[in-house]
Coordinates of C-alpha atoms in Angstrom, one line a residue:
M1079 CA -5.4 31.4 -141.9
R1080 CA -3.8 34.5 -143.8
E1081 CA -6.4 36.2 -146.5
Y1082 CA -5.5 35.6 -149.5
P1083 CA -5.5 38.5 -151.9
D1084 CA -8.7 39.7 -154.5
V1085 CA -6.6 38.5 -157.3
S1086 CA -7.4 37.0 -160.8
I1087 CA -4.8 35.3 -163.1
T1088 CA -4.6 35.0 -166.7
F1089 CA -2.3 34.0 -169.7
A1090 CA -2.8 33.4 -173.2
C1091 CA -1.1 30.2 -175.0
Y1092 CA -0.9 29.1 -178.4
N1093 CA 0.6 25.5 -178.4
Q1094 CA 3.9 24.8 -176.3
V1095 CA 1.6 22.7 -174.0
E1096 CA 4.3 21.3 -172.2
Y1097 CA 5.8 24.8 -171.0
T1098 CA 1.6 25.3 -170.4
R1099 CA 1.7 22.5 -168.2
Q1100 CA 5.1 23.6 -166.3
C1101 CA 3.5 26.6 -165.4
I1102 CA 0.4 25.0 -164.0
E1103 CA 2.4 22.5 -162.2
S1104 CA 4.4 25.3 -160.3
M1105 CA 1.3 26.8 -159.7
Q1106 CA -0.1 23.9 -157.8
R1107 CA 3.2 23.2 -156.0
T1108 CA 3.0 26.6 -154.4
H1109 CA -0.9 26.6 -153.9
T1110 CA -1.6 29.2 -156.1
P1111 CA -5.8 29.0 -156.1
L1112 CA -6.6 27.3 -159.7
H1113 CA -9.7 28.8 -159.4
R1114 CA -8.6 31.9 -160.1
V1115 CA -6.8 31.1 -162.8
V1116 CA -8.3 32.0 -166.3
A1117 CA -6.3 30.6 -169.6
V1118 CA -6.9 32.2 -173.0
D1119 CA -6.0 29.2 -175.6
N1120 CA -5.6 31.5 -179.1
A1121 CA -6.6 28.3 -181.7
S1122 CA -3.6 26.0 -180.3
S1123 CA -3.5 22.9 -182.7
D1124 CA -1.7 20.6 -180.3
S1125 CA -3.1 19.4 -176.9
T1126 CA -3.4 22.7 -175.4
L1127 CA -6.9 22.9 -175.2
P1128 CA -7.8 19.2 -173.9
Y1129 CA -5.1 19.9 -171.3
L1130 CA -6.5 23.4 -169.9
E1131 CA -10.0 21.5 -169.9
S1132 CA -8.7 18.8 -167.7
L1133 CA -8.0 21.1 -165.0
P1134 CA -10.2 23.0 -162.4
L1135 CA -9.4 26.2 -163.6
G1136 CA -12.0 29.3 -163.1
R1137 CA -12.3 29.6 -167.0
V1138 CA -11.2 28.2 -170.2
I1139 CA -11.7 30.5 -172.9
H1140 CA -11.2 29.4 -176.7
N1141 CA -10.5 31.5 -179.4
A1142 CA -11.1 30.4 -183.3
N1143 CA -8.2 31.9 -184.6
N1144 CA -5.2 33.6 -182.6
L1145 CA -6.2 37.1 -181.9
G1146 CA -2.6 38.0 -180.1
C1147 CA -1.9 38.8 -176.8
G1148 CA -3.9 41.9 -176.2
V1149 CA -6.9 40.4 -176.9
A1150 CA -6.5 37.2 -175.0
W1151 CA -4.9 39.3 -172.2
N1152 CA -8.3 41.6 -172.4
Q1153 CA -11.0 38.5 -172.3
G1154 CA -8.8 37.2 -168.9
A1155 CA -9.0 40.2 -167.4
L1156 CA -12.8 41.2 -168.1
E1157 CA -13.5 37.4 -167.1
Q1158 CA -12.9 37.1 -163.4
Q1159 CA -13.1 40.8 -162.2
A1160 CA -10.7 41.1 -159.4
E1161 CA -9.0 43.7 -157.3
W1162 CA -5.6 42.8 -158.9
T1163 CA -5.4 40.9 -162.0
I1164 CA -2.1 39.5 -162.8
V1165 CA -1.2 39.2 -166.6
M1166 CA 1.5 36.4 -167.2
N1167 CA 3.3 34.3 -169.7
N1168 CA 3.0 30.7 -169.8
D1169 CA 6.2 30.0 -170.1
V1170 CA 7.1 30.3 -166.8
I1171 CA 7.6 28.9 -163.8
V1172 CA 6.5 30.5 -160.2
G1173 CA 8.0 30.8 -156.8
E1174 CA 6.9 30.4 -153.7
S1175 CA 4.6 33.1 -152.1
W1176 CA 4.8 35.1 -155.7
V1177 CA 0.9 36.1 -155.8
E1178 CA 1.5 37.4 -151.9
G1179 CA 5.1 39.0 -152.7
L1180 CA 3.8 40.7 -155.6
I1181 CA 0.6 42.2 -154.3
N1182 CA 2.1 43.1 -150.5
A1183 CA 4.9 44.8 -152.5
A1184 CA 2.5 47.0 -154.2
V1185 CA 0.6 48.0 -151.4
Q1186 CA 3.5 48.7 -149.5
H1187 CA 4.9 51.0 -152.1
K1188 CA 1.8 52.5 -153.6
L1189 CA 2.4 50.8 -157.1
D1190 CA -0.5 51.0 -159.3
I1191 CA 1.6 48.0 -161.6
V1192 CA 3.9 45.3 -160.3
S1193 CA 6.4 42.5 -161.9
P1194 CA 7.9 39.7 -160.1
A1195 CA 12.0 39.3 -160.4
M1196 CA 13.2 36.6 -162.5
I1197 CA 15.8 34.5 -163.8
E1198 CA 15.7 33.5 -167.8
G1199 CA 17.0 30.6 -169.2
E1200 CA 17.0 27.1 -169.1
L1201 CA 16.0 25.6 -165.9
D1202 CA 19.1 23.8 -165.4
Y1203 CA 19.1 24.8 -161.4
D1204 CA 17.0 24.2 -158.3
F1205 CA 14.4 27.4 -158.8
P1206 CA 12.0 26.5 -156.1
A1207 CA 15.0 26.6 -153.5
F1208 CA 16.7 29.5 -155.1
A1209 CA 13.1 31.8 -155.2
T1210 CA 12.8 31.1 -151.7
K1211 CA 15.9 32.3 -150.7
A1212 CA 16.2 35.2 -153.2
R1213 CA 12.7 36.7 -151.4
E1214 CA 14.1 36.0 -148.3
K1215 CA 17.6 38.0 -149.0
M1216 CA 15.7 40.6 -151.8
G1217 CA 12.3 41.2 -150.1
N1218 CA 12.9 44.8 -149.7
V1219 CA 14.3 45.8 -153.0
M1220 CA 12.7 47.9 -155.3
R1221 CA 12.9 49.0 -158.9
I1222 CA 10.7 52.0 -159.2
G1223 CA 9.7 53.2 -162.2
W1224 CA 10.3 50.0 -164.6
A1225 CA 7.5 46.7 -165.4
H1226 CA 8.1 44.1 -167.6
A1227 CA 4.7 42.1 -169.3
V1228 CA 6.7 38.8 -168.7
C1229 CA 4.1 38.9 -165.4
L1230 CA 2.5 42.0 -164.2
A1231 CA 0.1 42.6 -161.7
V1232 CA -2.6 45.3 -162.2
H1233 CA -4.6 46.9 -160.0
R1234 CA -8.6 47.8 -160.9
R1235 CA -8.1 51.5 -161.2
V1236 CA -5.5 51.2 -163.9
W1237 CA -8.1 49.8 -166.1
Q1238 CA -10.5 52.8 -165.3
E1239 CA -7.3 55.3 -166.2
I1240 CA -5.9 54.4 -169.1
G1241 CA -8.2 51.3 -170.0
Y1242 CA -7.1 47.7 -171.3
F1243 CA -4.6 46.5 -173.9
R1244 CA -4.7 47.3 -177.7
A1245 CA -6.9 45.0 -178.5
N1246 CA -5.1 44.5 -182.3
P1247 CA -3.5 41.6 -183.5
K1248 CA -1.3 43.2 -185.9
L1249 CA 0.9 44.2 -183.0
L1250 CA 1.5 40.6 -183.0
G1251 CA 3.8 41.3 -178.9
Y1252 CA 4.0 44.8 -179.1
E1253 CA 1.1 45.5 -177.0
D1254 CA 3.3 45.7 -173.7
A1255 CA 5.2 48.7 -174.9
I1256 CA 2.0 50.3 -175.7
F1257 CA 0.4 49.9 -172.4
F1258 CA 3.5 51.0 -170.1
Q1259 CA 3.9 53.8 -172.1
D1260 CA 0.1 55.1 -171.4
A1261 CA 0.5 54.2 -167.8
Q1262 CA 3.6 56.1 -167.3
Q1263 CA 2.0 59.3 -169.2
A1264 CA -0.9 58.7 -167.6
G1265 CA 1.5 59.4 -163.8
L1266 CA 0.3 55.3 -162.7
R1267 CA 3.4 54.1 -160.4
I1268 CA 4.8 51.4 -161.5
G1269 CA 7.9 49.0 -160.1
V1270 CA 9.6 45.5 -159.9
T1271 CA 10.0 43.9 -156.2
G1272 CA 12.2 40.9 -155.4
A1273 CA 9.5 40.0 -152.8
S1274 CA 8.5 37.6 -155.9
W1275 CA 10.5 35.7 -158.2
L1276 CA 9.9 33.7 -162.0
H1277 CA 11.6 31.8 -163.9
H1278 CA 11.1 32.5 -168.0
F1279 CA 12.2 30.1 -170.3
G1280 CA 12.1 32.9 -172.5
S1281 CA 9.4 34.0 -175.3
I1282 CA 8.8 30.4 -176.1
T1283 CA 5.6 31.0 -178.2
Q1284 CA 6.6 34.0 -180.5
S1285 CA 9.6 32.2 -180.9
A1286 CA 7.5 29.6 -182.1
M1287 CA 5.6 31.6 -184.4
K1288 CA 8.5 33.3 -186.1
Q1289 CA 9.9 29.9 -187.1
E1290 CA 6.4 29.0 -188.5
R1291 CA 6.5 32.7 -190.3
G1292 CA 10.0 31.4 -191.7
L1293 CA 11.6 34.2 -189.9
Q1294 CA 14.9 34.6 -188.0
Q1295 CA 14.9 34.9 -184.3
K1296 CA 16.4 38.0 -184.6
S1297 CA 13.7 39.5 -186.7
D1298 CA 10.4 41.2 -185.4
L1299 CA 7.4 39.3 -185.7
G1300 CA 5.2 42.1 -186.1
N1301 CA 5.8 44.9 -188.3
R1302 CA 8.4 47.3 -186.5
S1303 CA 7.1 50.0 -188.6
Y1304 CA 3.7 49.9 -188.1
N1305 CA 4.2 49.1 -184.0
L1306 CA 6.5 52.0 -183.3
S1307 CA 3.9 54.5 -185.2
Q1308 CA 1.7 53.5 -182.5
L1309 CA 3.8 55.0 -179.6
R1310 CA 3.4 58.2 -181.4
Q1311 CA 7.0 59.1 -180.4
S1312 CA 9.8 61.0 -182.8
F1313 CA 12.9 58.4 -183.4
I1314 CA 14.7 60.5 -181.0
K1315 CA 12.3 60.6 -178.6
R1316 CA 12.3 57.0 -178.4
K1317 CA 16.5 56.6 -178.8
L1318 CA 16.2 58.7 -175.4
N1319 CA 13.7 56.9 -173.6
K1320 CA 15.5 53.6 -174.7
F1321 CA 18.9 55.0 -173.2
R1322 CA 17.5 56.4 -169.9
L1323 CA 15.6 52.9 -169.0
M1324 CA 19.1 51.2 -170.1
R1325 CA 20.8 53.5 -167.6
M1326 CA 18.5 53.3 -165.1
K1327 CA 18.6 49.8 -165.3
R1328 CA 22.3 49.5 -165.1
H1329 CA 22.4 51.6 -162.1
W1330 CA 19.8 49.2 -160.5
H1331 CA 21.6 46.2 -161.4
D1332 CA 25.2 47.6 -160.0
Q1333 CA 23.5 49.1 -156.8
E1334 CA 22.2 45.4 -156.2
I1335 CA 25.2 43.9 -157.3
E1336 CA 27.0 46.1 -154.6
E1337 CA 24.7 45.1 -151.6
H1338 CA 23.2 42.2 -151.8
G1339 CA 25.6 40.3 -154.2
M1340 CA 22.9 39.7 -156.7
A1341 CA 20.1 41.6 -158.5
L1342 CA 16.6 41.2 -159.8
W1343 CA 17.4 39.6 -163.0
G1344 CA 19.7 37.4 -163.6
R1345 CA 20.5 34.4 -166.4
S1346 CA 20.6 30.4 -166.0
Q1347 CA 23.8 29.1 -167.3
N1348 CA 25.5 26.1 -167.0
G1349 CA 23.5 25.3 -163.9
Q1350 CA 24.4 28.5 -162.5
I1351 CA 23.0 32.1 -162.1
I1352 CA 25.1 34.9 -164.0
W1353 CA 24.3 38.1 -163.2
R1354 CA 24.8 40.3 -166.1
R1355 CA 23.7 43.9 -166.6
D1356 CA 20.1 44.1 -167.9
R1357 CA 19.5 44.2 -171.0

């Protein structure tokens, strides 16, 4: 029997129990060992906590208040300390061999942080079948120099090099930008692999929290000025970095489409996968 990677999996959740249920059920379909999963409930008021406690998870952590992503991710990462920690959203569906694909690609390409390819939007297509074919076709495709916080596998050396996520509830979802910046400044290698695929419904928790606060969906959930100040970058430097990333992502996309007829990021629309340029 093939040895499973030394990995712990964690996600934070705040209400939206149906999305969490779909995520867990996809893990069960793909034979992901639930005893390696640590779920952190950020004071949900729906049936999230009873549902999580009914599962054979490695641990369920319940916070009396919503402490934000950074705190919850750190709680999950510290609960089961493995060689690799997968930090992920709860509003995703995982594909076959998603864990092995992530870790094997990271080892092969000497990455410290790696994210899967993904499709965003409505689940109006056969994702399990799509993910299997996409992994076979795109398994050797990599984007070196970029990763995303929908799902990322982090090697333990990363925690030792730059520490954990910024544990400040005021950031309200900006913890990932600071974490990636710290990783790149430390010279850590990050990437996205086509050997692992997710379906992402699209920031469901953040959308619900904006609705609770009476914010428009296009508005920032947290204080934008405060969040940007934590990057300690000038306005010009931020804009330049954003431009460079967008140019890299468009180059990757165009190259992938030319060589494979598909890319490592797409959107589902009316039962079809649309290969638009990455945002």
